CSV table of C-alpha atoms and ligand atoms in Angstrom, one decimal:
chain,number,residue,atom,x,y,z
B,1,UNK,CA,36.9,-25.1,77.9
B,2,UNK,CA,36.0,-26.8,81.1
B,3,UNK,CA,35.4,-24.2,83.7
B,4,UNK,CA,35.1,-26.6,86.6
B,5,UNK,CA,36.9,-29.9,85.9
B,6,UNK,CA,34.4,-32.5,87.0
B,7,UNK,CA,36.7,-35.3,88.2
B,8,UNK,CA,34.0,-37.8,89.0
B,9,UNK,CA,31.8,-37.3,86.0
B,10,UNK,CA,32.0,-40.2,83.5
B,11,UNK,CA,28.6,-40.2,81.9
B,12,UNK,CA,26.2,-37.3,81.7
B,13,UNK,CA,22.5,-38.3,81.6
B,14,UNK,CA,19.8,-35.9,80.6
B,15,UNK,CA,16.5,-36.9,82.2
B,16,UNK,CA,13.8,-38.1,79.8
B,17,UNK,CA,11.4,-35.2,80.7
B,18,UNK,CA,14.2,-32.8,79.6
B,19,UNK,CA,14.5,-34.2,76.1
B,20,UNK,CA,14.1,-31.4,73.6
B,21,UNK,CA,10.6,-31.0,72.2
B,22,UNK,CA,11.7,-29.2,68.9
B,23,UNK,CA,14.2,-29.9,66.2
B,24,UNK,CA,16.6,-27.0,65.2
B,25,UNK,CA,16.6,-25.8,61.7
B,26,UNK,CA,19.9,-24.2,60.7
B,27,UNK,CA,18.3,-22.6,57.6
B,28,UNK,CA,16.9,-19.9,59.9
B,29,UNK,CA,20.4,-18.8,60.9
B,30,UNK,CA,22.6,-19.1,57.7
B,31,UNK,CA,24.2,-15.8,56.8
B,32,UNK,CA,22.6,-16.0,53.3
B,33,UNK,CA,19.9,-18.3,51.8
B,34,UNK,CA,21.1,-21.7,50.6
B,35,UNK,CA,21.4,-22.0,46.8
B,36,UNK,CA,18.1,-23.6,45.8
B,37,UNK,CA,17.7,-27.1,44.2
B,38,UNK,CA,17.5,-26.7,40.3
B,39,UNK,CA,15.3,-28.5,37.8
B,40,UNK,CA,17.9,-30.3,35.7
B,41,UNK,CA,15.9,-29.6,32.5
B,42,UNK,CA,15.6,-25.9,32.8
B,43,UNK,CA,18.4,-25.2,35.3
B,44,UNK,CA,15.8,-22.9,37.1
B,45,UNK,CA,15.0,-23.2,40.8
B,46,UNK,CA,12.8,-26.3,41.4
B,47,UNK,CA,9.3,-25.8,42.8
B,48,UNK,CA,8.5,-28.2,45.6
B,49,UNK,CA,5.3,-29.5,44.0
B,50,UNK,CA,6.8,-32.3,41.8
B,51,UNK,CA,8.5,-33.6,44.9
B,52,UNK,CA,5.1,-34.3,46.6
B,53,UNK,CA,4.8,-37.4,44.4
B,54,UNK,CA,8.1,-38.6,45.8
B,55,UNK,CA,8.1,-37.6,49.5
B,56,UNK,CA,5.5,-37.3,52.3
B,57,UNK,CA,4.1,-33.7,52.3
B,58,UNK,CA,5.2,-32.8,55.8
B,59,UNK,CA,8.8,-33.7,54.9
B,60,UNK,CA,8.7,-31.4,51.8
B,61,UNK,CA,7.4,-28.6,54.0
B,62,UNK,CA,10.3,-29.2,56.4
B,63,UNK,CA,12.7,-29.4,53.5
B,64,UNK,CA,12.0,-25.8,52.5
B,65,UNK,CA,11.1,-24.4,56.0
B,66,UNK,CA,13.1,-21.5,57.4
B,67,UNK,CA,11.4,-21.7,60.8
B,68,UNK,CA,14.1,-21.9,63.5
B,69,UNK,CA,12.5,-24.6,65.7
B,70,UNK,CA,10.1,-27.2,64.4
B,71,UNK,CA,8.0,-29.2,66.9
B,72,UNK,CA,8.6,-32.9,67.2
B,73,UNK,CA,5.2,-34.6,66.9
B,74,UNK,CA,4.1,-36.3,70.1
B,75,UNK,CA,4.2,-39.8,68.6
B,76,UNK,CA,7.7,-39.2,67.3
B,77,UNK,CA,8.8,-37.8,70.7
B,78,UNK,CA,7.3,-40.9,72.4
B,79,UNK,CA,9.1,-43.2,70.0
B,80,UNK,CA,12.4,-41.4,70.7
B,81,UNK,CA,11.9,-41.9,74.4
B,82,UNK,CA,11.6,-45.6,73.8
B,83,UNK,CA,14.8,-45.9,71.7
B,84,UNK,CA,15.7,-44.9,74.4
B,85,UNK,CA,16.6,-41.2,74.3
B,86,UNK,CA,18.3,-39.0,75.5
B,87,UNK,CA,21.5,-40.9,74.8
B,88,UNK,CA,24.4,-40.5,77.3
B,89,UNK,CA,27.3,-38.2,76.8
B,90,UNK,CA,30.4,-40.0,77.9
B,91,UNK,CA,33.8,-38.7,78.9
B,92,UNK,CA,36.6,-40.9,77.4
B,93,UNK,CA,38.8,-40.8,80.5
B,94,UNK,CA,40.7,-44.0,79.8
B,95,UNK,CA,41.4,-42.9,76.2
B,96,UNK,CA,42.7,-39.5,77.6
B,97,UNK,CA,44.9,-41.4,80.1
B,98,UNK,CA,46.3,-43.7,77.4
B,99,UNK,CA,47.1,-40.7,75.1
B,100,UNK,CA,48.5,-38.9,78.2
B,101,UNK,CA,46.9,-35.7,76.9
B,102,UNK,CA,45.7,-32.6,78.8
B,103,UNK,CA,42.7,-32.5,76.5
B,104,UNK,CA,39.3,-33.7,77.5
B,105,UNK,CA,37.5,-36.1,75.2
B,106,UNK,CA,33.7,-36.6,75.2
B,107,UNK,CA,31.4,-38.6,72.9
B,108,UNK,CA,27.7,-38.8,72.4
B,109,UNK,CA,26.4,-42.4,72.3
B,110,UNK,CA,24.1,-42.7,69.3
B,111,UNK,CA,24.7,-46.5,69.1
B,112,UNK,CA,22.6,-47.3,72.1
B,113,UNK,CA,19.4,-48.2,70.3
B,114,UNK,CA,18.2,-51.5,68.8
B,115,UNK,CA,19.6,-50.7,65.3
B,116,UNK,CA,22.9,-49.4,66.5
B,117,UNK,CA,23.3,-46.0,64.8
B,118,UNK,CA,21.8,-42.5,64.7
B,119,UNK,CA,19.6,-43.4,61.7
B,120,UNK,CA,16.4,-44.1,63.7
B,121,UNK,CA,16.2,-40.3,64.7
B,122,UNK,CA,15.0,-39.6,61.1
B,123,UNK,CA,13.6,-43.0,60.2
B,124,UNK,CA,11.0,-42.7,62.9
B,125,UNK,CA,10.0,-39.2,61.8
B,126,UNK,CA,9.9,-40.2,58.1
B,127,UNK,CA,7.8,-43.3,58.8
B,128,UNK,CA,5.5,-41.2,61.1
B,129,UNK,CA,4.8,-38.5,58.5
B,130,UNK,CA,4.2,-41.2,55.8
B,131,UNK,CA,1.7,-43.0,58.1
B,132,UNK,CA,-0.1,-39.7,58.9
B,133,UNK,CA,-0.5,-39.0,55.1
B,134,UNK,CA,-2.1,-42.4,54.6
B,135,UNK,CA,0.7,-43.9,52.5
B,136,UNK,CA,1.0,-47.7,52.7
B,137,UNK,CA,4.6,-48.3,51.7
B,138,UNK,CA,7.9,-46.6,51.8
B,139,UNK,CA,10.9,-47.5,49.6
B,140,UNK,CA,14.5,-46.6,50.0
B,141,UNK,CA,18.1,-47.6,49.3
B,142,UNK,CA,20.8,-48.7,51.7
B,143,UNK,CA,24.6,-49.2,51.5
B,144,UNK,CA,26.0,-51.2,54.4
B,145,UNK,CA,22.5,-51.5,55.7
B,146,UNK,CA,22.3,-49.0,58.7
B,147,UNK,CA,19.7,-46.8,57.0
B,148,UNK,CA,17.7,-49.7,55.6
B,149,UNK,CA,17.6,-51.3,59.1
B,150,UNK,CA,16.4,-48.1,60.8
B,151,UNK,CA,13.7,-47.5,58.2
B,152,UNK,CA,12.6,-51.2,58.4
B,153,UNK,CA,12.3,-50.9,62.2
B,154,UNK,CA,10.5,-47.5,62.1
B,155,UNK,CA,8.1,-48.8,59.3
B,156,UNK,CA,7.1,-51.7,61.5
B,157,UNK,CA,6.4,-49.3,64.4
B,158,UNK,CA,4.0,-47.3,62.3
B,159,UNK,CA,2.4,-50.1,60.3
B,160,UNK,CA,4.0,-49.4,56.9
B,161,UNK,CA,5.4,-51.8,54.3
B,162,UNK,CA,9.0,-51.2,53.5
B,163,UNK,CA,11.1,-52.1,50.5
B,164,UNK,CA,14.9,-51.6,50.5
B,165,UNK,CA,17.3,-51.6,47.5
B,166,UNK,CA,20.6,-52.7,49.1
B,167,UNK,CA,23.9,-52.2,47.2
B,168,UNK,CA,24.8,-55.6,45.8
B,169,UNK,CA,28.3,-55.8,47.2
B,170,UNK,CA,27.0,-55.2,50.8
B,171,UNK,CA,24.0,-57.6,50.2
B,172,UNK,CA,26.4,-60.3,49.3
B,173,UNK,CA,29.2,-59.5,51.9
B,174,UNK,CA,27.1,-58.3,54.9
B,175,UNK,CA,24.2,-60.6,55.4
B,176,UNK,CA,23.7,-59.5,59.0
B,177,UNK,CA,21.9,-56.2,58.2
B,178,UNK,CA,19.9,-57.8,55.4
B,179,UNK,CA,18.6,-60.3,57.9
B,180,UNK,CA,17.8,-57.6,60.5
B,181,UNK,CA,15.7,-55.8,57.8
B,182,UNK,CA,13.9,-59.0,57.0
B,183,UNK,CA,13.2,-59.7,60.7
B,184,UNK,CA,11.6,-56.2,60.8
B,185,UNK,CA,9.4,-57.2,57.9
B,186,UNK,CA,11.0,-55.3,55.1
B,187,UNK,CA,11.5,-56.6,51.6
B,188,UNK,CA,15.2,-56.4,50.6
B,189,UNK,CA,16.4,-56.5,47.0
B,190,UNK,CA,20.0,-56.5,45.8
B,191,UNK,CA,20.7,-53.4,43.6
B,192,UNK,CA,21.1,-53.3,40.6
B,193,UNK,CA,17.9,-55.4,40.4
B,194,UNK,CA,15.5,-56.6,37.8
B,195,UNK,CA,12.7,-54.7,39.5
B,196,UNK,CA,13.4,-51.5,37.7
B,197,UNK,CA,14.1,-50.3,34.1
B,198,UNK,CA,17.3,-48.7,35.3
B,199,UNK,CA,18.5,-51.8,37.2
B,200,UNK,CA,17.7,-54.1,34.2
B,201,UNK,CA,19.6,-51.8,31.8
B,202,UNK,CA,22.7,-52.0,34.1
B,203,UNK,CA,22.5,-55.7,34.5
B,204,UNK,CA,22.2,-56.2,30.7
B,205,UNK,CA,25.6,-54.5,30.1
B,206,UNK,CA,27.2,-56.0,33.2
B,207,UNK,CA,25.5,-58.9,35.0
B,208,UNK,CA,28.0,-58.7,37.8
B,209,UNK,CA,27.5,-55.0,38.5
B,210,UNK,CA,28.4,-54.5,42.3
B,211,UNK,CA,26.0,-51.5,42.6
B,212,UNK,CA,26.5,-48.2,44.4
B,213,UNK,CA,24.4,-45.9,46.6
B,214,UNK,CA,23.7,-43.6,43.6
B,215,UNK,CA,22.4,-46.6,41.6
B,216,UNK,CA,20.2,-47.8,44.5
B,217,UNK,CA,18.8,-44.4,45.0
B,218,UNK,CA,17.8,-44.3,41.3
B,219,UNK,CA,16.1,-47.7,41.6
B,220,UNK,CA,14.2,-46.7,44.8
B,221,UNK,CA,12.9,-43.5,43.2
B,222,UNK,CA,11.8,-45.4,40.0
B,223,UNK,CA,10.0,-47.9,42.2
B,224,UNK,CA,8.3,-45.2,44.3
B,225,UNK,CA,7.1,-43.3,41.2
B,226,UNK,CA,5.8,-46.5,39.7
B,227,UNK,CA,3.6,-47.5,42.6
B,228,UNK,CA,0.5,-45.9,44.2
B,229,UNK,CA,0.5,-45.0,47.9
B,230,UNK,CA,4.2,-45.4,47.9
B,231,UNK,CA,6.7,-42.7,48.9
B,232,UNK,CA,10.5,-42.6,48.8
B,233,UNK,CA,12.6,-42.0,51.9
B,234,UNK,CA,16.3,-40.8,52.0
B,235,UNK,CA,18.6,-41.5,55.0
B,236,UNK,CA,20.8,-38.4,54.7
B,237,UNK,CA,21.8,-35.3,52.6
B,238,UNK,CA,18.4,-33.6,52.6
B,239,UNK,CA,17.5,-30.6,54.9
B,240,UNK,CA,14.7,-32.5,56.7
B,241,UNK,CA,17.0,-35.5,57.5
B,242,UNK,CA,19.6,-33.2,59.0
B,243,UNK,CA,16.8,-31.4,60.9
B,244,UNK,CA,15.6,-34.6,62.6
B,245,UNK,CA,19.2,-35.5,63.6
B,246,UNK,CA,19.6,-32.2,65.5
B,247,UNK,CA,18.0,-34.0,68.5
B,248,UNK,CA,21.6,-35.3,69.0
B,249,UNK,CA,23.2,-31.9,69.3
B,250,UNK,CA,20.3,-30.3,71.2
B,251,UNK,CA,20.6,-33.0,73.9
B,252,UNK,CA,24.4,-32.7,73.9
B,253,UNK,CA,24.2,-29.0,74.4
B,254,UNK,CA,22.1,-29.4,77.5
B,255,UNK,CA,24.4,-32.2,78.7
B,256,UNK,CA,27.5,-29.9,78.4
B,257,UNK,CA,25.6,-27.2,80.2
B,258,UNK,CA,24.8,-29.6,83.0
B,259,UNK,CA,28.6,-30.1,83.7
B,260,UNK,CA,29.5,-26.5,82.8
B,261,UNK,CA,31.8,-27.5,79.9
B,262,UNK,CA,32.0,-25.9,76.4
B,263,UNK,CA,33.4,-28.0,73.6
B,264,UNK,CA,36.3,-26.4,71.7
B,265,UNK,CA,36.4,-29.0,68.9
B,266,UNK,CA,33.5,-30.8,67.4
B,267,UNK,CA,34.3,-33.5,64.8
B,268,UNK,CA,32.3,-36.1,63.0
B,269,UNK,CA,32.3,-38.3,59.9
B,270,UNK,CA,30.4,-37.4,56.8
B,271,UNK,CA,28.6,-39.8,54.4
B,272,UNK,CA,25.8,-37.5,53.4
B,273,UNK,CA,26.4,-35.4,56.4
B,274,UNK,CA,23.4,-36.0,58.6
B,275,UNK,CA,24.9,-37.4,61.9
B,276,UNK,CA,27.6,-34.7,61.9
B,277,UNK,CA,25.2,-31.9,61.1
B,278,UNK,CA,22.7,-33.2,63.7
B,279,UNK,CA,25.4,-33.2,66.3
B,280,UNK,CA,27.1,-30.0,65.3
B,281,UNK,CA,24.3,-27.6,64.1
B,282,UNK,CA,22.9,-26.7,67.5
B,283,UNK,CA,26.5,-25.6,68.5
B,284,UNK,CA,27.0,-24.0,65.1
B,285,UNK,CA,24.0,-21.8,65.8
B,286,UNK,CA,26.2,-20.0,68.4
B,287,UNK,CA,29.2,-19.7,66.0
B,288,UNK,CA,26.9,-18.2,63.3
B,289,UNK,CA,25.8,-15.5,65.8
B,290,UNK,CA,29.5,-14.8,66.7
B,291,UNK,CA,29.0,-16.2,70.2
B,292,UNK,CA,31.5,-19.0,70.0
B,293,UNK,CA,34.8,-19.9,68.5
B,294,UNK,CA,34.3,-23.7,68.4
B,295,UNK,CA,36.1,-25.5,65.6
B,296,UNK,CA,34.1,-27.9,63.5
B,297,UNK,CA,35.8,-30.6,61.5
B,298,UNK,CA,34.1,-33.0,59.0
B,299,UNK,CA,36.0,-36.3,58.5
B,300,UNK,CA,35.8,-38.3,55.3
B,301,UNK,CA,37.6,-41.3,53.7
B,302,UNK,CA,40.4,-40.7,51.2
B,303,UNK,CA,38.5,-43.1,48.9
B,304,UNK,CA,35.5,-40.8,48.7
B,305,UNK,CA,37.0,-37.3,49.2
B,306,UNK,CA,34.0,-35.2,48.3
B,307,UNK,CA,34.9,-32.1,50.4
B,308,UNK,CA,38.7,-32.4,50.3
B,309,UNK,CA,39.2,-33.1,46.6
B,310,UNK,CA,35.7,-32.5,45.1
B,311,UNK,CA,34.1,-29.4,43.8
B,312,UNK,CA,31.4,-27.2,45.3
B,313,UNK,CA,28.9,-27.2,42.4
B,314,UNK,CA,25.5,-28.4,41.2
B,315,UNK,CA,25.2,-32.1,40.8
B,316,UNK,CA,22.6,-34.9,40.8
B,317,UNK,CA,22.0,-36.9,44.0
B,318,UNK,CA,21.8,-40.2,42.0
B,319,UNK,CA,23.5,-42.0,39.2
B,320,UNK,CA,20.5,-42.2,36.8
B,321,UNK,CA,20.0,-38.4,37.0
B,322,UNK,CA,16.5,-38.5,38.4
B,323,UNK,CA,16.9,-36.1,41.3
B,324,UNK,CA,16.9,-32.3,41.3
B,325,UNK,CA,20.4,-30.7,41.1
B,326,UNK,CA,21.8,-29.7,44.4
B,327,UNK,CA,24.6,-27.4,45.1
B,328,UNK,CA,27.1,-29.4,47.2
B,329,UNK,CA,30.6,-30.7,47.5
B,330,UNK,CA,30.7,-33.6,45.0
B,331,UNK,CA,33.1,-35.9,43.3
B,332,UNK,CA,30.6,-36.5,40.5
B,333,UNK,CA,27.4,-38.6,40.4
B,334,UNK,CA,29.0,-41.2,38.2
B,335,UNK,CA,31.9,-41.8,40.6
B,336,UNK,CA,32.2,-45.5,41.6
B,337,UNK,CA,33.3,-45.5,45.2
B,338,UNK,CA,35.9,-48.1,46.1
B,339,UNK,CA,34.7,-51.0,48.4
B,340,UNK,CA,35.9,-49.4,51.7
B,341,UNK,CA,34.3,-50.9,54.8
B,342,UNK,CA,32.8,-47.6,55.9
B,343,UNK,CA,29.8,-48.2,53.7
B,344,UNK,CA,27.9,-45.2,55.1
B,345,UNK,CA,30.6,-42.9,53.7
B,346,UNK,CA,30.5,-44.1,50.1
B,347,UNK,CA,28.4,-41.3,48.7
B,348,UNK,CA,29.6,-38.9,46.0
B,349,UNK,CA,27.9,-35.8,47.4
B,350,UNK,CA,27.4,-34.1,50.8
B,351,UNK,CA,24.4,-32.2,52.3
B,352,UNK,CA,23.9,-28.8,50.8
B,353,UNK,CA,23.9,-26.9,54.1
B,354,UNK,CA,27.0,-28.7,55.3
B,355,UNK,CA,28.7,-28.0,52.0
B,356,UNK,CA,27.7,-24.3,52.3
B,357,UNK,CA,29.2,-24.1,55.8
B,358,UNK,CA,32.5,-25.7,54.6
B,359,UNK,CA,32.7,-23.5,51.6
B,360,UNK,CA,32.2,-20.4,53.7
B,361,UNK,CA,34.9,-21.5,56.1
B,362,UNK,CA,32.6,-22.2,59.2
B,363,UNK,CA,33.8,-25.8,59.1
B,364,UNK,CA,36.9,-27.5,57.8
B,365,UNK,CA,37.4,-31.1,56.6
B,366,UNK,CA,40.0,-33.8,56.6
B,367,UNK,CA,40.3,-37.2,54.9
B,368,UNK,CA,41.8,-40.5,56.2
B,369,UNK,CA,42.8,-43.9,54.7
B,370,UNK,CA,40.9,-46.9,56.1
B,371,UNK,CA,43.9,-48.5,57.8
B,372,UNK,CA,44.6,-45.3,59.9
B,373,UNK,CA,40.9,-45.1,61.0
B,374,UNK,CA,40.8,-48.8,62.0
B,375,UNK,CA,44.0,-48.2,64.0
B,376,UNK,CA,42.2,-45.4,65.9
B,377,UNK,CA,39.2,-47.6,66.4
B,378,UNK,CA,41.4,-50.4,67.8
B,379,UNK,CA,42.8,-47.9,70.4
B,380,UNK,CA,39.2,-46.9,71.3
B,381,UNK,CA,38.2,-50.5,71.7
B,382,UNK,CA,41.2,-51.3,73.9
B,383,UNK,CA,40.8,-48.2,76.1
B,384,UNK,CA,37.1,-47.4,76.3
B,385,UNK,CA,35.8,-50.9,75.5
B,386,UNK,CA,33.7,-49.7,72.6
B,387,UNK,CA,33.9,-51.2,69.1
B,388,UNK,CA,32.7,-48.5,66.8
B,389,UNK,CA,31.4,-48.6,63.2
B,390,UNK,CA,34.1,-48.1,60.5
B,391,UNK,CA,32.4,-44.8,59.7
B,392,UNK,CA,32.7,-43.6,63.3
B,393,UNK,CA,36.4,-44.6,63.3
B,394,UNK,CA,37.0,-41.5,61.2
B,395,UNK,CA,35.9,-39.2,64.1
B,396,UNK,CA,37.9,-41.2,66.6
B,397,UNK,CA,41.0,-40.7,64.4
B,398,UNK,CA,40.5,-37.0,64.4
B,399,UNK,CA,39.9,-36.8,68.1
B,400,UNK,CA,43.0,-38.9,68.9
B,401,UNK,CA,45.2,-36.8,66.6
B,402,UNK,CA,43.9,-33.5,68.1
B,403,UNK,CA,44.4,-34.9,71.7
B,404,UNK,CA,48.0,-35.8,70.8
B,405,UNK,CA,48.5,-32.3,69.4
B,406,UNK,CA,47.3,-30.9,72.8
B,407,UNK,CA,49.9,-33.1,74.5
B,408,UNK,CA,52.6,-31.3,72.5
B,409,UNK,CA,51.2,-27.8,73.1
B,410,UNK,CA,49.9,-28.4,76.6
B,411,UNK,CA,46.4,-27.1,75.5
B,412,UNK,CA,43.4,-28.3,77.6
B,413,UNK,CA,41.0,-28.4,74.7
B,414,UNK,CA,37.6,-30.1,75.0
B,415,UNK,CA,37.3,-32.4,72.1
B,416,UNK,CA,34.0,-34.1,71.3
B,417,UNK,CA,32.6,-36.4,68.6
B,418,UNK,CA,29.4,-38.2,67.8
B,419,UNK,CA,29.8,-41.9,68.4
B,420,UNK,CA,27.3,-42.6,65.6
B,421,UNK,CA,27.3,-46.3,65.4
B,422,UNK,CA,28.7,-49.6,66.9
B,423,UNK,CA,30.7,-52.0,64.7
B,424,UNK,CA,29.3,-55.3,65.9
B,425,UNK,CA,28.1,-56.2,62.4
B,426,UNK,CA,31.4,-55.0,60.9
B,427,UNK,CA,33.7,-57.6,62.6
B,428,UNK,CA,34.9,-59.0,59.3
B,429,UNK,CA,36.4,-55.6,58.5
B,430,UNK,CA,38.1,-55.6,61.9
B,431,UNK,CA,39.4,-59.1,61.2
B,432,UNK,CA,40.8,-57.9,57.9
B,433,UNK,CA,42.5,-55.0,59.7
B,434,UNK,CA,44.0,-57.2,62.4
B,435,UNK,CA,45.3,-59.6,59.9
B,436,UNK,CA,46.9,-57.0,57.6
B,437,UNK,CA,44.4,-57.6,54.8
B,438,UNK,CA,42.9,-54.1,54.7
B,439,UNK,CA,43.6,-52.2,51.5
B,440,UNK,CA,43.8,-48.4,51.1
B,441,UNK,CA,42.2,-46.8,48.2
B,442,UNK,CA,42.8,-43.3,46.8
B,443,UNK,CA,41.5,-42.1,43.4
B,444,UNK,CA,44.4,-40.8,41.3
B,445,UNK,CA,42.3,-38.3,39.4
B,446,UNK,CA,38.9,-36.8,40.1
B,447,UNK,CA,36.9,-35.2,37.3
B,448,UNK,CA,33.6,-33.5,38.2
B,449,UNK,CA,31.4,-32.6,35.3
B,450,UNK,CA,30.2,-29.0,35.5
B,451,UNK,CA,26.4,-28.9,35.0
B,452,UNK,CA,25.6,-25.6,36.6
B,453,UNK,CA,27.3,-23.2,39.0
J,501,PLP,C1,24.9,-43.9,57.7
J,501,PLP,C2,26.0,-43.7,58.6
J,501,PLP,C3,26.9,-42.7,58.5
J,501,PLP,C4,26.9,-41.8,57.3
J,501,PLP,O1,25.8,-41.0,57.1
J,501,PLP,P1,25.6,-39.5,57.6
J,501,PLP,O2,24.4,-39.1,57.0
J,501,PLP,O3,26.8,-38.7,57.1
J,501,PLP,O4,25.6,-39.5,59.0
J,501,PLP,C5,27.9,-42.6,59.4
J,501,PLP,N1,28.0,-43.4,60.4
J,501,PLP,C6,27.1,-44.4,60.6
J,501,PLP,C7,27.3,-45.3,61.8
J,501,PLP,C8,26.1,-44.6,59.7
J,501,PLP,O5,25.2,-45.6,59.9
């Protein structure tokens, strides 16, 4: 609730010297320990050692850490300041006026960096720790290309080689981000590819395989394991990725304090869950301590309904079953996501900590079709002047619906969302929407194999 309505405030800027110096680790505050990752062969908790071949050591330490605050290394802090950070917190007054709502709507601007999404917050940290360890090359997967672009940029900053397996359908349809990665010096391959055994096996049975994030992850892991001085990087889902993203929420908390406002509703879209967790967890810390009644809502596409129609169970993170099993909301690691434009939300599973919080009732979730989220994004563009990513459009949809509810009830809720990406490389999707060519997808049946519970 806003204690002192600040009529003049439109954008809240946190000075650079007040940018947080530590990331927030929610594992320190969960009411019970997170179910551990399991070794798929033994179904026993996985020890972190085998993962050292796959990830930089400091990232594995962060993955299992239960320390509440983890220091941001000076070089990472410096790179954040140059993105630049802190990012502004904006009040969407024209949107409020258009909706004629008593609610207040705020959003955090994570699109104001050269790659246009929140992904550099972790890409910079991951590239840094790989550089410190003396690794020469990082390899990863990317769907629509946001993550690949961020890692390509960060790798260039820290002098690493970078290879990206890009889901073939995006590689063919969205050349913009492929080109950005190449300008940053990365090597970009359409997945499934002939580079890996798994890729070749898929192409043999179906030469026109469109690929998926799960397949691209399998290929990137196989590549990393097969090359010396190479490590794998993941753009979401894992604890350390969510940890790095908490810079968003830690800044936002300070910004809300600066204007003496407390958010009542915090919503965000979930692909693997990192931007929403990064924004929400510093506020969730208060809820876990019983100090706030803020509502948290995760928004996902109806085409990939992991938390709204999936199961909370152990599943693989990739299609070829190379990862440890993680307990999470999943629609099954063999699920082939339909070609919705929100490429960042086409992942079968969701981050374990976020899944835990949803399962325990600390958060709720909703799902939307793609035409309804593009309609919300159109309203935002025509009121606030901001063309968001199709992923972000899911948050906008929730915020608008909630504000319209407030109009009916007269409630003056403070609604806030993470504006996690711009849509300037998604204009064909907007074109399809404006010309009535956008299709909605909804799986009729979802079957999740039970591996372990
Ligand atoms: C990658 C991406 C997402 C989805 O990933 P999360 O880890 O859930 O944040 C959402 N929005 C944008 C703009 C993205 O680039």
